[in-house]
Phi, psi and omega in degrees: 000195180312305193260043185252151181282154190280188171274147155283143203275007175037231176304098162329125152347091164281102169286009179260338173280162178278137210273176206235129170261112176262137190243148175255135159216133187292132157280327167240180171281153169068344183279018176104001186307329180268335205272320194267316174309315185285329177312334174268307214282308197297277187333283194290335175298318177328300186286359191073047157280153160242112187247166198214167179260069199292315155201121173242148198254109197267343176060065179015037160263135192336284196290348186278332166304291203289359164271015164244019171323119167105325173260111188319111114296088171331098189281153190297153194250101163315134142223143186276150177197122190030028166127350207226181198204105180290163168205134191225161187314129165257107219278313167342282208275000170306297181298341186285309221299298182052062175272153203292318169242152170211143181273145147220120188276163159063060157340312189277051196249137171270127173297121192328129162317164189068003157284192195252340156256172167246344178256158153277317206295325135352298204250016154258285169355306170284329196276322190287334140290013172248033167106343207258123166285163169210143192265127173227189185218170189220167133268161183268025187251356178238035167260144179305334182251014182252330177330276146354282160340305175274330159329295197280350201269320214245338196061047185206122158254121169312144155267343172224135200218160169255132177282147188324305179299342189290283183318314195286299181291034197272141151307318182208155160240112143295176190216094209247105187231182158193162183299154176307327202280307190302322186265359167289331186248034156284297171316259182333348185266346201070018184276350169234003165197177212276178190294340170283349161251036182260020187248306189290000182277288191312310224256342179231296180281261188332352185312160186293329181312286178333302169292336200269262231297332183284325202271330206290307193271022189249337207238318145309318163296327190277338189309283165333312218260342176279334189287310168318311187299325190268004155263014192241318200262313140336282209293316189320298182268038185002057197280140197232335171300131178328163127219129201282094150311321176204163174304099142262108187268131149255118163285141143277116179247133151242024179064020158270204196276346179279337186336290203306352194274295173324324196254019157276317189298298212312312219279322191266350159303313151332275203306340191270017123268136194276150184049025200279199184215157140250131190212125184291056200258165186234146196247128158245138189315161175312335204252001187025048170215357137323062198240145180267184184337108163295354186268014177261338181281351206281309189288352173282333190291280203306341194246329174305294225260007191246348205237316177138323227273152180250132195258114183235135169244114180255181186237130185179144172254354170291134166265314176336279170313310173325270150004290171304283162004280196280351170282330161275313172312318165307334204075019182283172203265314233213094209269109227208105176243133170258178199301162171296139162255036147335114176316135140341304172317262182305335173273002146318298203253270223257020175082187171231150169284356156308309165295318177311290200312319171305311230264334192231358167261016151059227193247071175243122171272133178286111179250109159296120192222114151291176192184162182286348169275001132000156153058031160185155193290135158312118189301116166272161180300148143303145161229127198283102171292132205273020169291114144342156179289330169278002167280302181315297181303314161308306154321327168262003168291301173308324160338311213251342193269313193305305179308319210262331172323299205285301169027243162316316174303321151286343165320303187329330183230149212266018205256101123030293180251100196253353202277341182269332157324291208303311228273317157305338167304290187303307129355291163296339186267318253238306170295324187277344176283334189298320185317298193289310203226044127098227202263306196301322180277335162293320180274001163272337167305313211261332161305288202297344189276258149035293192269349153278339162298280194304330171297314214250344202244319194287129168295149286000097170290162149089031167206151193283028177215166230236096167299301192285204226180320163284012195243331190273356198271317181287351185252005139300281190302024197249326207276332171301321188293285192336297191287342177280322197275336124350323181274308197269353214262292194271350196275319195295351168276355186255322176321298147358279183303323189269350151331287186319295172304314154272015148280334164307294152338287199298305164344265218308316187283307193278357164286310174306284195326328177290332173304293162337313215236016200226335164321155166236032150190083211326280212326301173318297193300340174300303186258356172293308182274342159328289185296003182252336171318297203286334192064066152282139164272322166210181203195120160216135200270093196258131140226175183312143179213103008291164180280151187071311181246010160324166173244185204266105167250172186269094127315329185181151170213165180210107170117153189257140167090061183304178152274148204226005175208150158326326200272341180285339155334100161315297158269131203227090186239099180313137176278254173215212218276006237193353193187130168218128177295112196249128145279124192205105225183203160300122156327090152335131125292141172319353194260319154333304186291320168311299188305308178297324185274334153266347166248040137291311192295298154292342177296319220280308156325311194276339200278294166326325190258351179272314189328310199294318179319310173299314169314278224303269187330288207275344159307317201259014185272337200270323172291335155301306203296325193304292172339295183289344203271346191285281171352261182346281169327291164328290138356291177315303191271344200226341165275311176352293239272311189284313174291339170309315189281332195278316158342282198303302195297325156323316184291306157276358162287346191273315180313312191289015174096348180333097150274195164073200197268359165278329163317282212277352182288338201275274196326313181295326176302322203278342177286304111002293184289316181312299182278347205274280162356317198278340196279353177263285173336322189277291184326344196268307164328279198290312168269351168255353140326310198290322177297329185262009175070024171256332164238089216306155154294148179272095144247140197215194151314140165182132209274147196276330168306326187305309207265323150012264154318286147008300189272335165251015187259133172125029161242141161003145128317132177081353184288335172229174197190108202261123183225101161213132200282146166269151008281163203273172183306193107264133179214150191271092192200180166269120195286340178297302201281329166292346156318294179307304188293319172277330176302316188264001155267341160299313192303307175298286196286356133322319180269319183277330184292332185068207187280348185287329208256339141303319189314300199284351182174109199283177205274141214260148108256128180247162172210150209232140168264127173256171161318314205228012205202130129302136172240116164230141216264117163263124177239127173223155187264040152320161157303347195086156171243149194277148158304259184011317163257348167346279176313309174311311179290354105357327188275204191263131163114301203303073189287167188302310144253052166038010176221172185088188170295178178297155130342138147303285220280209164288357184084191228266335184299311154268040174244334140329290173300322169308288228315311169304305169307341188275339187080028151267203200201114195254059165270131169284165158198171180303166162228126143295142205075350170152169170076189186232094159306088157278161176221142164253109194271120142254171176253142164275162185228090165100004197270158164321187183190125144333128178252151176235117150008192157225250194355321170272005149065350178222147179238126171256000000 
């Protein structure tokens, strides 16, 4: 410590290498990271490292004071900072020191202004550039790209964060990790904050979720950062063979009907290993316009992310090779293909891709998957040229014109060996027909050219046969060129087109979809662009009313003199079973109708998600109502009963002659009973107005301090203890009924902790701002309730031990039921160390999230 001897500085610094960072890194606050860091310091002082303490945050817990016994401590440097005086790592006198190691706790911690960092990570940056190592510790909730993450998990957003890279390019990571249940009741023991925060800690940050969920994302993150490292270490030693560290299956998709079969076998080949992975790739031609169904790939990408699996697209025209590529690249176990559905014929001649893969995957096992499209070829399209028809026709005009034209021309001249001449003219005719009307009129150009070369040009002229051998060789190749540039001729012109046409598509699917999500009236924005894309004279989106045996109304229209039926339509593109798009104009072409029937396909999606919205609204107006009317019955059968019984027995002490001070005591109880009674009735009174829809709840804002006090006050002194930090939550509710609801839950764990359970600490309320939630916590040191029984104290009549008097309030049934009626949430839990949490969820409406520190590790 300060007053520890320094060391000798042993072995000189070498400032020209850069010093090696080692990171602890916590999976929570509290889980040993500084304690485990000085445990590495004690070691290496031992072996004669010469190490030093540049700064550990021991928070006066014992055992982490007593591992620096023995250890060279830097003393800390004041800084002044608006009046008042910090004290920070002193990066200066570290470097005068220049010892082989230094500690530095809490990485994300930021530095008082006017330091010379604004980060401690700034100032392990400077020690590590002179040469100096340094061992530090992190939580994993102040790494940066976790940030978010941990926000939604804890309701706390950390304000001092690390950047990733600093920890991922670390020399070593520790992992400092421990179970949730070992560090709560680390926590309950008090070893890790003092006793006065330990109800509000365990109860807000520490919940078992919270932690279980931080372990979760402490051990995934360090998983990724060793699966890099063992891909840094492959490409390093140009190791090119897998190595299976863990199961990886790659599906080969190929966007037919089998992609789904396959890719249920690859998820149960998974599955039969912890931690396998799935991952799903599609190989697109080089040329990216070779593409199958986009609605089969859409849906395999749906059934990959429905499995747990991830979906990838390469680019290759090997798909084999492609496919193996990214399978050694994944580090994948396991290649998962199905059999070819190929002619007998043609896997003859040109294989399966199945065999190339087998065939090329070293030691990657190849899974063969039959399927039903097995034992016959895929049916292919016609083919169809993608020429207009007056192109066609122009083309077999030139067909029929072009040959006997060169001809003549050549006829024209008296020059004998005419044949090398002839067969470039005819060529040249044989490309220009190809130009115009694609392949079938070019290779009929290169026949009729072909049997005029051999009549008129070849010796023996004015006969169909070939004298030289070399005349015949030369006029085979003339007919092979022909018909290839003819053939290459018409694919880059089809190419072209389909180039053109899948730019159109895309053009067309992303104007509608921007319309869609960008209308501020999907339906309308549906068929105005549909009929301005298409050039429609109209468009209307008609469905059933009632849906399925309903007749046909005009949801949205665009344009005059819609279809008013499915049947008035030129075109007709089913939504789905309730709705169809009627067109009415020019006849769609096919590459058009494809377009409209896939953003059909979204129309039906957004219908469907308003349908469920709607369901969803009158299901939870209707689960409200149930709740109070649930409430109400309760209330009725079960509140009554005590001012009613105190009523009567009043009463009859009065009737019997009671005098004196036995008098006046009867009068005040009936007096009592009386208002408690007229304020239970008028509520009751007042929900079931509300329940018949005569009377909105008054909800509005209103700070938990207002309703608070109110609701725990008329107990013993010291027996309850209201700690809620200012400024208090604000929540959107009804304050009587949040009254009611926090009053008959104090009223219960009074009663229920008994003298025992005050003896150890009276019963606490509290409050937590979550993201999306206020919580507010009643804890009492009770005996507790078994989980088994949680839910049962809950129903109506069922007090907590069945025994003793009765309730004050309305019971746990109904408080429950407000709560619910509040758009709130009622659940028991443990109190660590003994008793029973209840929490109460309201919803926030727009408020801020609280920010915490990184140095206080909790927000209470």
């Amino acid at each position: 410590m300060d007053g520890a001897q320094a060391q000798d500085p042993g072995t000189p610094v070498d400032a020209t290498r850069r010093g090696r960072l080692t990171v602890y890194l916590g999976a929570a606050p509290g889980v040993g990271k500084t304690y485990a860091m000085l445990g590495e310091a004690q070691r290496r002082l031992a072996r004669g490292t010469d190490v030093v303490v540049g700064v550990v945050e021991t928070h006066e817990r014992p055992h982490t004071t007593s591992m620096l016994d023995g250890l060279e401590v830097i003393p800390r440097r004041v800084v002044e900072h608006r009046g008042a005086r910090f004290s920070e790592m002193d990066t200066e006198a570290i470097l005068a020191r220049r010892p082989a190691v230094v500690l530095v706790d809490e990485l994300a911690h930021t530095n008082v202004p006017g330091s010379r960092h604004e980060k401690r990570v700034g100032d392990v940056e400077q020690l590590r550039a002179a040469g100096i190592d340094v061992v530090t510790t992190v939580n994993i909730q102040h790494l940066e790209s976790l940030n978010d993450e941990v926000e939604r998990i804890t309701g706390v957003r950390q304000r001092e964060t690390v950047p990733d890279e600093v920890v991922r390019t670390a020399d070593q990571i520790q992992l400092v990790d421990m179970s949730p249940e070992a560090l709560r009741r680390r926590m309950a023991h008090g070893n890790v904050y003092p006793a006065d925060r330990i109800d509000a800690s365990l109860t807000s940050f520490f919940r078992l979720g919270n932690l279980t969920a931080l372990r979760e994302l402490a051990l995934l993150w360090l998983a990724d950062r060793v699966d890099d490292a063992l891909g840094d270490y492959r490409r390093a030693h140009r190791i090119e063979h897998p190595w299976p560290t863990r199961e990886r299956i790659v599906v080969a998709v190929t966007g037919g009907a089998e992609s789904e079969t396959l890719l249920r076998r690859g998820a149960r080949l998974a599955q039969r290993a912890a931690g396998s992975e799935l991952l799903a790739v599609h190989v697109i031609a080089q040329d990216g316009l070779t593409r199958p169904d986009d609605t089969r790939i859409a849906r395999a990408q749906q059934l990959v992310a429905s499995l747990g699996g991830t979906f990838h697209s390469v680019v290759g025209d090997d798909v084999a090779a492609a496919v193996v590529d990214f399978a050694t690249g994944s580090n994948a176990t396991m290649i998962v293909v199905g059999v070819s559905r190929h002619s007998r014929l043609r896997r003859l001649f040109t294989g399966t891709t199945g065999d190339r893969i087998a065939a090329l995957a070293g030691a990657i096992d190849v899974h063969l998957v039959t399927h039903d499209e097995i034992g016959g070829a895929a049916r292919r399209a016609p083919r169809l040229s993608p020429l207009s028809r007056e192109r066609q026709v122009a083309a077999w005009l030139v067909t029929v014109l072009l040959p006997p034209l060169l001809l003549t021309f050549l006829r024209a001249f008296e020059d004998t060996d005419q044949l090398p001449l002839a067969e470039m003219l005819f060529l040249a005719g044989t490309v220009l027909v190809a130009l115009i009307g694609g392949l079938l009129p070019a290779i009929a150009t290169a026949v009729v050219s072909f049997v005029l070369l051999n009549y008129f040009f070849t010796p023996p002229t004015g006969v169909l046969t070939v004298g030289e051998p070399a005349n015949l060789i030369a006029l085979l190749v003339y007919l092979a060129v022909a018909t290839g540039v003819a053939t290459v001729v018409d694919r880059a012109s089809r190419r072209a087109a389909d180039a053109v046409r899948a730019r159109t598509e895309a053009a067309t699917m992303s104007s509608l979809s921007r319309s869609v999500l960008t209308g501020a009236d999907t339906a309308e924005a549906i068929t105005a662009r549909v009929r301005e894309v298409f050039a429609q004279r109209s468009v209307s989106l008609l469905g059933r009313v009632p849906p399925g045996v309903g007749a046909w109304q005009v949801v949205a229209s665009s344009g005059p003199d819609h279809a008013c039926s499915p049947d008035a339509g030129d075109t007709r593109v089913r939504v789905d079973d309730d709705h169809v798009l009627c067109l009415r104009g020019e006849p769609l072409r096919a590459s058009d109708q494809r377009v409209v029937e896939a953003f059909a396909v979204q129309t039906s999606l957004v219908l469907e998600y308003r349908r469920l919205r709607e369901r969803e609204q009158r299901a939870a107006a209707l689960e409200g109502a149930q709740a109070t009317s649930t409430a109400l019955l309760r209330a009725v059968s079960h509140d009554l009963r005590t001012p009613l019984a105190t009523i009567r027995a009043a009463v009859e002490g009065l009737v019997g002659g009671v005098e004196g001070a036995d008098r006046a005591e009867l009068v005040t109880t009936l007096a009592t009973s009386t208002d408690a009674l007229e304020a239970l009735i008028g509520n009751l009174l007042d929900l079931s107005r509300l329940e018949s829809g005569l009377v909105a709840p008054v909800l509005r804002e209103r700070s938990l301090d207002e309703v608070l006090p109110l609701a725990v006050a008329g107990h013993p002194p010291g027996t309850v203890v209201l700690d809620v930090a200012e400024p208090a939550p604000v929540v959107v509710t009804d304050a009587g009924l949040l009254e009611r609801v926090v009053a008959n839950l104090v009223s219960n764990a009074v009663r229920h902790a008994g003298d025992i359970g005050l003896a150890r600490g009276p019963v606490r309320v509290l409050a937590q701002v979550l993201p999306e939630t206020v919580d507010v916590l009643v804890v009492d040191r009770g005996p507790g309730v078994p989980p088994d029984r949680r839910e049962a104290m809950f129903a109506p009549f069922q007090r907590l031990d069945d025994h003793g008097p009765g309730g004050l309030g309305l019971g746990l049934a109904v408080a429950r039921g407000f709560a619910e009626a509040l758009g709130g949430r009622l659940v028991a839990e443990d109190t660590p160390g003994g008793g029973l949490t209840l929490v109460l969820s309201l919803p926030r409406h727009g408020l801020p999230v609280p920010e915490q520190p990184a140095d206080r590790e909790v927000a209470v």
